[in-house]
PDB file of C-alpha atoms in Angstrom:
ATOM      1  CA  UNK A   1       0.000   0.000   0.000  1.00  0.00           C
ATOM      2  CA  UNK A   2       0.906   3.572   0.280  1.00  0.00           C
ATOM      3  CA  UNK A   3       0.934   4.126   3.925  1.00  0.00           C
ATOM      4  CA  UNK A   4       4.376   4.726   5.799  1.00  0.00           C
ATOM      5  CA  UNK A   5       3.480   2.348   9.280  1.00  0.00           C
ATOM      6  CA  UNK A   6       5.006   2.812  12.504  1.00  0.00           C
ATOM      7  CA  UNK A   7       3.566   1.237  15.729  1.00  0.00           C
ATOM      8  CA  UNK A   8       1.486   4.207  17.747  1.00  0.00           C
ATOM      9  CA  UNK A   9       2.784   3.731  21.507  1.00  0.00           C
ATOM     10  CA  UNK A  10       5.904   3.015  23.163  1.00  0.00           C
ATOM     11  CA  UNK A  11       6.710   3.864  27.192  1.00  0.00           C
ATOM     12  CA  UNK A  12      10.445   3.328  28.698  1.00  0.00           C
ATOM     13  CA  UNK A  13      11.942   4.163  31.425  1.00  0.00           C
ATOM     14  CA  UNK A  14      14.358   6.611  31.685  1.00  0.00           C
ATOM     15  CA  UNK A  15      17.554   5.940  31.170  1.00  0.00           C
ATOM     16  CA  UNK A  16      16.667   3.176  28.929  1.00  0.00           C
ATOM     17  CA  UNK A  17      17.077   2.898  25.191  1.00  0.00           C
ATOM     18  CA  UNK A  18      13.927   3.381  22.945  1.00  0.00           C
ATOM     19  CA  UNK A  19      13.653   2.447  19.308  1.00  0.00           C
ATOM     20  CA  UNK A  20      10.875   3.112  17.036  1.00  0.00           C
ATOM     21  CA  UNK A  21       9.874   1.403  13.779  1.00  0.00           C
ATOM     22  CA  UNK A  22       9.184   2.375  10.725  1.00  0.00           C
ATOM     23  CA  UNK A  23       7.905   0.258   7.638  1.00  0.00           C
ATOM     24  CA  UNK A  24       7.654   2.472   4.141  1.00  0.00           C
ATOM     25  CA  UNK A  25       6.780   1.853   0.473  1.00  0.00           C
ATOM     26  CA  UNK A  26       8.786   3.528  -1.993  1.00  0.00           C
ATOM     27  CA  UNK A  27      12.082   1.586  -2.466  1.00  0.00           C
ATOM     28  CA  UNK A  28      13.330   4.396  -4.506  1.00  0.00           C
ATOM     29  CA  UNK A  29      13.260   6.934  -1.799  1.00  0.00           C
ATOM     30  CA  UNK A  30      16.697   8.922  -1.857  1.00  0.00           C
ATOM     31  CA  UNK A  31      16.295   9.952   2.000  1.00  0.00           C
ATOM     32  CA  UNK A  32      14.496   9.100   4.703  1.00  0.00           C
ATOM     33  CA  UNK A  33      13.523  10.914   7.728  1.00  0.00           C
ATOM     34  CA  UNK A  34      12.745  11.385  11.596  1.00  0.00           C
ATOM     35  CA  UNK A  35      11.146  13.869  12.973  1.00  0.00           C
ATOM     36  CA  UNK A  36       9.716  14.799  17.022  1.00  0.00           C
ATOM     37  CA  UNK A  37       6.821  16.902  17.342  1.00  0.00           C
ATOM     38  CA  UNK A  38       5.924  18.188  20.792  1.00  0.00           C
ATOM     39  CA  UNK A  39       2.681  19.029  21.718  1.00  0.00           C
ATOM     40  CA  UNK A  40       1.125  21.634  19.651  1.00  0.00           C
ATOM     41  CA  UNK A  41       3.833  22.280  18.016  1.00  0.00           C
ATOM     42  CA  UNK A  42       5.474  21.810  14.896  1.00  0.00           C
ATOM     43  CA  UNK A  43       8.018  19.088  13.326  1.00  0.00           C
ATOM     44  CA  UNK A  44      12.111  19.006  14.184  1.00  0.00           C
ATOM     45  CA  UNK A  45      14.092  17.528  11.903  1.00  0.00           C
ATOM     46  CA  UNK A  46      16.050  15.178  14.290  1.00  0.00           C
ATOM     47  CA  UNK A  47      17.963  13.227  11.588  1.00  0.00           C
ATOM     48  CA  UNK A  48      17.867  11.952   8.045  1.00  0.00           C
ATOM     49  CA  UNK A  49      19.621   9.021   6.302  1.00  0.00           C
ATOM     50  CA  UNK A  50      20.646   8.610   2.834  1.00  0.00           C
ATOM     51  CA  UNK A  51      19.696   5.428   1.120  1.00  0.00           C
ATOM     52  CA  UNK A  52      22.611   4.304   0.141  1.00  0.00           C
ATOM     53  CA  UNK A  53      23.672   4.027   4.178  1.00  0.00           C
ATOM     54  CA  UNK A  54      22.518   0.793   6.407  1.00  0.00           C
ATOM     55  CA  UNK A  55      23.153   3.201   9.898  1.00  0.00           C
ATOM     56  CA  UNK A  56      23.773   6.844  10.413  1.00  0.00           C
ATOM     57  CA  UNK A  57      24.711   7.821  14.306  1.00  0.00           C
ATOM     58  CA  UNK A  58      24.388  10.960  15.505  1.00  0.00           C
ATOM     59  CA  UNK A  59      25.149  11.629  19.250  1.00  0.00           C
ATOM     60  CA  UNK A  60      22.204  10.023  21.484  1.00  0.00           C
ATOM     61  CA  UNK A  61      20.623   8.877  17.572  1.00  0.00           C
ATOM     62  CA  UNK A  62      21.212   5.673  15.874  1.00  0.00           C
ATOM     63  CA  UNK A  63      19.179   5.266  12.223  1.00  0.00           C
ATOM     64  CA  UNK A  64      18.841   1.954  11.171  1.00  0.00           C
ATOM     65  CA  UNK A  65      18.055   1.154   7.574  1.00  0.00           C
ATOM     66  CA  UNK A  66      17.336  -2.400   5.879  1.00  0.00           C
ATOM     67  CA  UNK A  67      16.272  -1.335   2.083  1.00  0.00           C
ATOM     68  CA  UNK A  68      15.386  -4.673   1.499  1.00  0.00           C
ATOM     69  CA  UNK A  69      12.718  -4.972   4.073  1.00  0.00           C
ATOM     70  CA  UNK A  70      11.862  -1.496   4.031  1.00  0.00           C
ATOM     71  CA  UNK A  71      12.224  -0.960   7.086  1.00  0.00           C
ATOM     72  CA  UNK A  72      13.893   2.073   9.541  1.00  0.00           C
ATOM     73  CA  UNK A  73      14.374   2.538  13.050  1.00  0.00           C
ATOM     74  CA  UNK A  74      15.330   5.265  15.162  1.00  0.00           C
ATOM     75  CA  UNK A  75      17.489   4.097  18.226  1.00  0.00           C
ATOM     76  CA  UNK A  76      17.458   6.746  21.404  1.00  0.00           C
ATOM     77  CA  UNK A  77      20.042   6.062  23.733  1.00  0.00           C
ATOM     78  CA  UNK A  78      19.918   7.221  27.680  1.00  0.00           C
ATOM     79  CA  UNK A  79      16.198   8.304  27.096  1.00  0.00           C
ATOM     80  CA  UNK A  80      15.549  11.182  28.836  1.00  0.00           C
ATOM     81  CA  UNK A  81      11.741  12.755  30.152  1.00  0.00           C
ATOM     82  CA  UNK A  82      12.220  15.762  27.317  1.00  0.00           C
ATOM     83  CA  UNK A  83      12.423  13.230  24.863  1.00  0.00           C
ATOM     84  CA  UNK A  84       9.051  12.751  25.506  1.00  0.00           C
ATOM     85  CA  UNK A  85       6.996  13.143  22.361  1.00  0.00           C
ATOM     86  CA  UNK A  86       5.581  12.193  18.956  1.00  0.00           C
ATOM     87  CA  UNK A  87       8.066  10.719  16.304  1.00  0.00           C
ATOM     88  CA  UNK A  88       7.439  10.431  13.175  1.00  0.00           C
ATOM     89  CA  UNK A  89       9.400   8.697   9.766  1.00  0.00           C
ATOM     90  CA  UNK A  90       9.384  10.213   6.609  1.00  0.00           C
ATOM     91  CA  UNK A  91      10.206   9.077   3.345  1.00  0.00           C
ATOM     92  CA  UNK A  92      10.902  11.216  -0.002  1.00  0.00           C
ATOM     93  CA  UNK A  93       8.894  10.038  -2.839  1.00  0.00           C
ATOM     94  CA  UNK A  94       9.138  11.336  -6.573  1.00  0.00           C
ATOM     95  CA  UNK A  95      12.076  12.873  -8.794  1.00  0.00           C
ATOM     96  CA  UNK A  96      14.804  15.084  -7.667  1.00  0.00           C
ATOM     97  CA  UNK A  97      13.543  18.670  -7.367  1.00  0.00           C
ATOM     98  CA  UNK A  98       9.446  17.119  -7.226  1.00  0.00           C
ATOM     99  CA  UNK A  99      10.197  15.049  -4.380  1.00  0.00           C
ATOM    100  CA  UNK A 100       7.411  15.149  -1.300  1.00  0.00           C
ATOM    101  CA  UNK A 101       7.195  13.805   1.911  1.00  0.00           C
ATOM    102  CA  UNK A 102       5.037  11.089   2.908  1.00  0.00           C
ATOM    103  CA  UNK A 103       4.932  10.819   6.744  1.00  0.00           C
ATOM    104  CA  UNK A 104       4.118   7.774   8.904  1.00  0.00           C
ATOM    105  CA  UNK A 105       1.481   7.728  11.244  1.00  0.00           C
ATOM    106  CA  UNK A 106       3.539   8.696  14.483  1.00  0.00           C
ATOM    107  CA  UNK A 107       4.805   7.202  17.541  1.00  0.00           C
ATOM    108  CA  UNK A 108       4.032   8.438  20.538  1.00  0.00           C
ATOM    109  CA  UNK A 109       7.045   7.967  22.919  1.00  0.00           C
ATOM    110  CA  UNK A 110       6.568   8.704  26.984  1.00  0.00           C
ATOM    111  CA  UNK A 111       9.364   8.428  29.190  1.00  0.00           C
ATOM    112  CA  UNK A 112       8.648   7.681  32.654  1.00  0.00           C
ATOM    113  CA  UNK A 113      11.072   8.795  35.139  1.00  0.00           C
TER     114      UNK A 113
ATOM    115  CA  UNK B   1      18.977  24.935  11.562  1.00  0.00           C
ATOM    116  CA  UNK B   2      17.154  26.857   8.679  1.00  0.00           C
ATOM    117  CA  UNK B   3      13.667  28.803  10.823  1.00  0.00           C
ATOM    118  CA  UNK B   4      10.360  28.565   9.056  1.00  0.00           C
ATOM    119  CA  UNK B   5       8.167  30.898  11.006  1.00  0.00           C
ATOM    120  CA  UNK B   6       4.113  30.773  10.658  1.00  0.00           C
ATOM    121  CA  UNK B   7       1.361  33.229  11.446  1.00  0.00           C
ATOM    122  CA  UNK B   8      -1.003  33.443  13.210  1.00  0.00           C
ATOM    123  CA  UNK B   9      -0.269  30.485  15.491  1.00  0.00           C
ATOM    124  CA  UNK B  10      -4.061  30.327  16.225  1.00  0.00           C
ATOM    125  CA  UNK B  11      -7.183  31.724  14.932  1.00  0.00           C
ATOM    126  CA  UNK B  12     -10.549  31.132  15.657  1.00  0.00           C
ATOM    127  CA  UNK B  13     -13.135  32.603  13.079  1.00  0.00           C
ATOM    128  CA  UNK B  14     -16.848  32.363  11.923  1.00  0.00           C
ATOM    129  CA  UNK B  15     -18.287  30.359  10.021  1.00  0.00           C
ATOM    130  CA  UNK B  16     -18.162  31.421   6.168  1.00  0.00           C
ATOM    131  CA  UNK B  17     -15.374  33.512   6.754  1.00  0.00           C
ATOM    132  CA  UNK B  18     -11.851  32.958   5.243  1.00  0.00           C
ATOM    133  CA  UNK B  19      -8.725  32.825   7.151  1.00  0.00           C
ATOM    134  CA  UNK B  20      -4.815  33.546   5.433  1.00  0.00           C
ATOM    135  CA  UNK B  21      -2.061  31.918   6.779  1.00  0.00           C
ATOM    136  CA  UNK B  22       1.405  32.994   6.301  1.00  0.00           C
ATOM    137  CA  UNK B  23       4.352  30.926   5.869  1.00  0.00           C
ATOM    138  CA  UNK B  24       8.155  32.661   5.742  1.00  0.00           C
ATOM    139  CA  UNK B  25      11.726  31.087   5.164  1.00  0.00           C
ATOM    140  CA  UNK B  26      13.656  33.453   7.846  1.00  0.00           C
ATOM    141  CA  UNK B  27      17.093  32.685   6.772  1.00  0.00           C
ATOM    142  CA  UNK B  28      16.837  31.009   3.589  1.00  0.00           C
ATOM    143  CA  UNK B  29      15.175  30.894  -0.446  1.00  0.00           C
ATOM    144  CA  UNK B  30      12.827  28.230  -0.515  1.00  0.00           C
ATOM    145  CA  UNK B  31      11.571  28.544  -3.920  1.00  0.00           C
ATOM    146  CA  UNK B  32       9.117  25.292  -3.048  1.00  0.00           C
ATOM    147  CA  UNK B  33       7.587  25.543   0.586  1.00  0.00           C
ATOM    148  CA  UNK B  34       4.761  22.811   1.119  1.00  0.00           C
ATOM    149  CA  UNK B  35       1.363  22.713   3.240  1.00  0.00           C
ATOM    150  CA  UNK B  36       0.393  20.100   5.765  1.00  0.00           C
ATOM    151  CA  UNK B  37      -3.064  19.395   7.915  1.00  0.00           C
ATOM    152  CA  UNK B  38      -2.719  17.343  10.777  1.00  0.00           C
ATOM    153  CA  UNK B  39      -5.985  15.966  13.051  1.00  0.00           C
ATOM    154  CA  UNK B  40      -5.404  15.666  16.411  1.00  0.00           C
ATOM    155  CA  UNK B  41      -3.695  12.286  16.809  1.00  0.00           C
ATOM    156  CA  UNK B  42      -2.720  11.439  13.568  1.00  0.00           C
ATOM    157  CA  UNK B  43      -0.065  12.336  10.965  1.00  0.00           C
ATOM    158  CA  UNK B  44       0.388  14.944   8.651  1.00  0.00           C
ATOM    159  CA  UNK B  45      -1.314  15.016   5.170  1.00  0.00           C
ATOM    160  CA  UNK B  46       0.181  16.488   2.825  1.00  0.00           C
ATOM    161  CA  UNK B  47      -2.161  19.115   1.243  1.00  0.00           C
ATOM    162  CA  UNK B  48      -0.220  21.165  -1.587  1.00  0.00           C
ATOM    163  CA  UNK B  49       2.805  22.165  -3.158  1.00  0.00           C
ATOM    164  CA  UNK B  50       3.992  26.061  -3.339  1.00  0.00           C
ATOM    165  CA  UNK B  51       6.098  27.125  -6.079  1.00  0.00           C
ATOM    166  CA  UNK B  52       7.198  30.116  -6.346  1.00  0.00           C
ATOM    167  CA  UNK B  53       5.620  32.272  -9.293  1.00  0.00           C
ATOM    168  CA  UNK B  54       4.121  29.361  -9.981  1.00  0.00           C
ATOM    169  CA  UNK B  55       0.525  26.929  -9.199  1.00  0.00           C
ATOM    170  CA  UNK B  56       0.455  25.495  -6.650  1.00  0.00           C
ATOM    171  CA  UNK B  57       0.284  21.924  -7.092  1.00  0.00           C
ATOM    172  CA  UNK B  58      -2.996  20.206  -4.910  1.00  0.00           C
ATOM    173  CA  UNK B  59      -2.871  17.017  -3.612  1.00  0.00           C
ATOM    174  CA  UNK B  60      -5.851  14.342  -4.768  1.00  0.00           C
ATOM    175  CA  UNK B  61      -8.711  15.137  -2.920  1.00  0.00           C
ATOM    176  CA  UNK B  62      -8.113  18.723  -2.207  1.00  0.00           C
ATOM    177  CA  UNK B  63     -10.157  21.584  -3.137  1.00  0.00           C
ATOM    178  CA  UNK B  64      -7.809  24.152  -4.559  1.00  0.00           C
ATOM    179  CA  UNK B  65     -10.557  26.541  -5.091  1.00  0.00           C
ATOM    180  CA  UNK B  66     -10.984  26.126  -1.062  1.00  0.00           C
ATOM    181  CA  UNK B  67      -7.639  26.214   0.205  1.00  0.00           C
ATOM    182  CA  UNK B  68      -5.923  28.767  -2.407  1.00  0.00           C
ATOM    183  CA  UNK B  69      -2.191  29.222  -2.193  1.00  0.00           C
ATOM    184  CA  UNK B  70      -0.033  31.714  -2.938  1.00  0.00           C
ATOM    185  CA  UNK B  71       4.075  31.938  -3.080  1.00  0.00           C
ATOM    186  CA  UNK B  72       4.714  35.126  -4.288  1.00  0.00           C
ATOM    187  CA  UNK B  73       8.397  35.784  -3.390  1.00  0.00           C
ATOM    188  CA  UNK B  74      11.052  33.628  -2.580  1.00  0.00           C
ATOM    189  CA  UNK B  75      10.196  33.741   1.449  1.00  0.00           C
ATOM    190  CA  UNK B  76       6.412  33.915   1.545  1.00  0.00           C
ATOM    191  CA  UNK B  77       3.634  31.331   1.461  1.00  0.00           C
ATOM    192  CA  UNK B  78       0.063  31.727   2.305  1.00  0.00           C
ATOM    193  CA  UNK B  79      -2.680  29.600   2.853  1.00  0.00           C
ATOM    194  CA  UNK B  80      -6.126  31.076   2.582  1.00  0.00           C
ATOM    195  CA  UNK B  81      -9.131  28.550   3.960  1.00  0.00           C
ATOM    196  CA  UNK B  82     -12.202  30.082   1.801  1.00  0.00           C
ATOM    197  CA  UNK B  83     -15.407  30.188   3.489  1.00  0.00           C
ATOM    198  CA  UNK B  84     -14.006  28.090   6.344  1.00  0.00           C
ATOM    199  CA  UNK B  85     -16.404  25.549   7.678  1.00  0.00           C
ATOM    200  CA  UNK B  86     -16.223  23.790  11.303  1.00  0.00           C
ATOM    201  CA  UNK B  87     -14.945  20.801   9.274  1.00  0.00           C
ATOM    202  CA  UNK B  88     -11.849  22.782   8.503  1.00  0.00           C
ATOM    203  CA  UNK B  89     -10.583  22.948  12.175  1.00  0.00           C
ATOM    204  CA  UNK B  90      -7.415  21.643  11.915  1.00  0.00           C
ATOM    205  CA  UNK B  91      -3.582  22.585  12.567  1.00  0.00           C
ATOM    206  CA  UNK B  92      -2.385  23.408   9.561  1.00  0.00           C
ATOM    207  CA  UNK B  93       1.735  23.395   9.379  1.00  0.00           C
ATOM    208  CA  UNK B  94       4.148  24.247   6.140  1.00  0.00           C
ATOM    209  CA  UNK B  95       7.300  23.488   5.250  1.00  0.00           C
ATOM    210  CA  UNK B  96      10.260  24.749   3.231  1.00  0.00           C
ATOM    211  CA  UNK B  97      12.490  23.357   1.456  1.00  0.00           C
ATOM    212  CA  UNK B  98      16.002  24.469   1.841  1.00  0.00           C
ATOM    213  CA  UNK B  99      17.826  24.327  -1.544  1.00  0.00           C
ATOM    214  CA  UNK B 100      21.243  25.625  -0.308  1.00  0.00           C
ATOM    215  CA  UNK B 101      21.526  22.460   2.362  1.00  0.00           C
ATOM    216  CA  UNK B 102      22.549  20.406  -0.887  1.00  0.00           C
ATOM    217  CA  UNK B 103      20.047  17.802   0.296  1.00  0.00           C
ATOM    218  CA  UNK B 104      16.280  17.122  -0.121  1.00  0.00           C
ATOM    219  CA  UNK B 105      15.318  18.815   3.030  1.00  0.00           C
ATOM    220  CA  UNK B 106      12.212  20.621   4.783  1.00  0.00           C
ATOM    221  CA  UNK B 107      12.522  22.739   7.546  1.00  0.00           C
ATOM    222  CA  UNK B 108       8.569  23.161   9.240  1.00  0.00           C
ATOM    223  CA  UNK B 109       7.265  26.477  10.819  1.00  0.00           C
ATOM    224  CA  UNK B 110       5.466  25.515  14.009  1.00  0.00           C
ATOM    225  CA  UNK B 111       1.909  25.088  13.026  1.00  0.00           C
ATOM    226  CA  UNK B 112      -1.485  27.123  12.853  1.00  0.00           C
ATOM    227  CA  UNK B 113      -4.468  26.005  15.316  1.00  0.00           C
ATOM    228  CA  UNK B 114      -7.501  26.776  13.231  1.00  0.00           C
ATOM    229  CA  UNK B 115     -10.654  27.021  14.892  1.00  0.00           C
ATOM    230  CA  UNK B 116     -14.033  27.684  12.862  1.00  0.00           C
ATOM    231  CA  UNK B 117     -17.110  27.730  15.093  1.00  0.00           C
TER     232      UNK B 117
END
């Protein structure tokens, strides 16, 4: 189908690690996408991977990506209570310079101290 | 990071009025900037594509004589919700896409709560 999946919950504990799933569609997507949204507010770009790359780490952030399956997760080590919030994947569909997002449906992360 | 700013960041109006929404690149061009809805819970649908001097370019399903865009310089977006119904209630977020970051990027502005009664 066309959706981008991701599950809708997860809770940790803090301290823990938390990582969030992502299944998407378009095997030609160039990049691919996380975002956190906070409440009533907009998107943050918290890190993108280029499809080409199987894992892209960025301090606290580990992106995993299996092309073959489709599938991308977002590893958060040493979660923290601010990380509390919605995350969603993204993937880039179309031609260079036409290219749009298609966002998955979200995953709301709490932290419980 | 590249700002996206949005205005108003909530507006409640009346029925059969219409409502603009502005969209601005702070520190950047973003000769394509894009518009989002989001329901409470869910994810973001994508609604329409703003090119500059340019049509916009409407998602399936969406009325573009309803929600009528405009990108008239290389910072500036607006939204305009057309006789705005209760069913239009929505937060309504863009994005631009910054062209200098030498990747396929979009930086979002921080939403508009819409509120029709």
């Amino acid at each position: 189908g066309e959706d981008v999946e991701q599950s809708l919950f997860l809770s940790v504990r803090e301290g823990d690690s938390s990582v969030i799933n992502c299944t998407y569609t378009d095997s030609s997507s160039t990049y691919l996408y996380w975002y956190k949204q906070e409440p009533g507010a907009g998107l943050q770009l918290l890190t993108y991977i280029f499809s080409n790359m199987d894992m892209k780490q960025d301090q606290r952030l580990t992106v995993l990506l299996n092309k073959k399956d489709k599938h991308l997760s977002l590893r958060i080590a040493d979660t923290q209570t601010g990380d509390s919030a919605i995350y969603f994947c993204a993937e880039s569909r179309g031609p260079a310079g036409t290219y749009k997002y298609i966002f998955g449906t979200g995953t709301r992360l709490k932290v419980l101290a | 990071g590249a700002v996206v700013s949005q205005h108003p960041s909530r507006v409640i109006c009346k029925s059969g009025t219409s409502v603009k929404i502005e969209c601005r690149s702070l520190d950047f061009q973003a000769t394509t900037m894009f518009w989002y809805r989001q329901f409470p819970k869910q994810s973001l649908m994508l609604m329409a594509t703003s090119n500059e001097g340019s049509k916009a370019t409407y998602e399936q399903g969406v009325e573009k004589d309803k929600f009528l865009i405009n990108h008239a310089s290389l910072t500036l977006s607006t939204l305009t919700v057309t006789s705005a119904h209760p069913e239009d209630s929505s937060f309504y977020i863009c994005s631009a896409r910054d062209q200098g970051a030498g990747r396929e990027t979009q930086y979002f502005g921080p939403g508009t709560r819409l509120l029709v009664l």
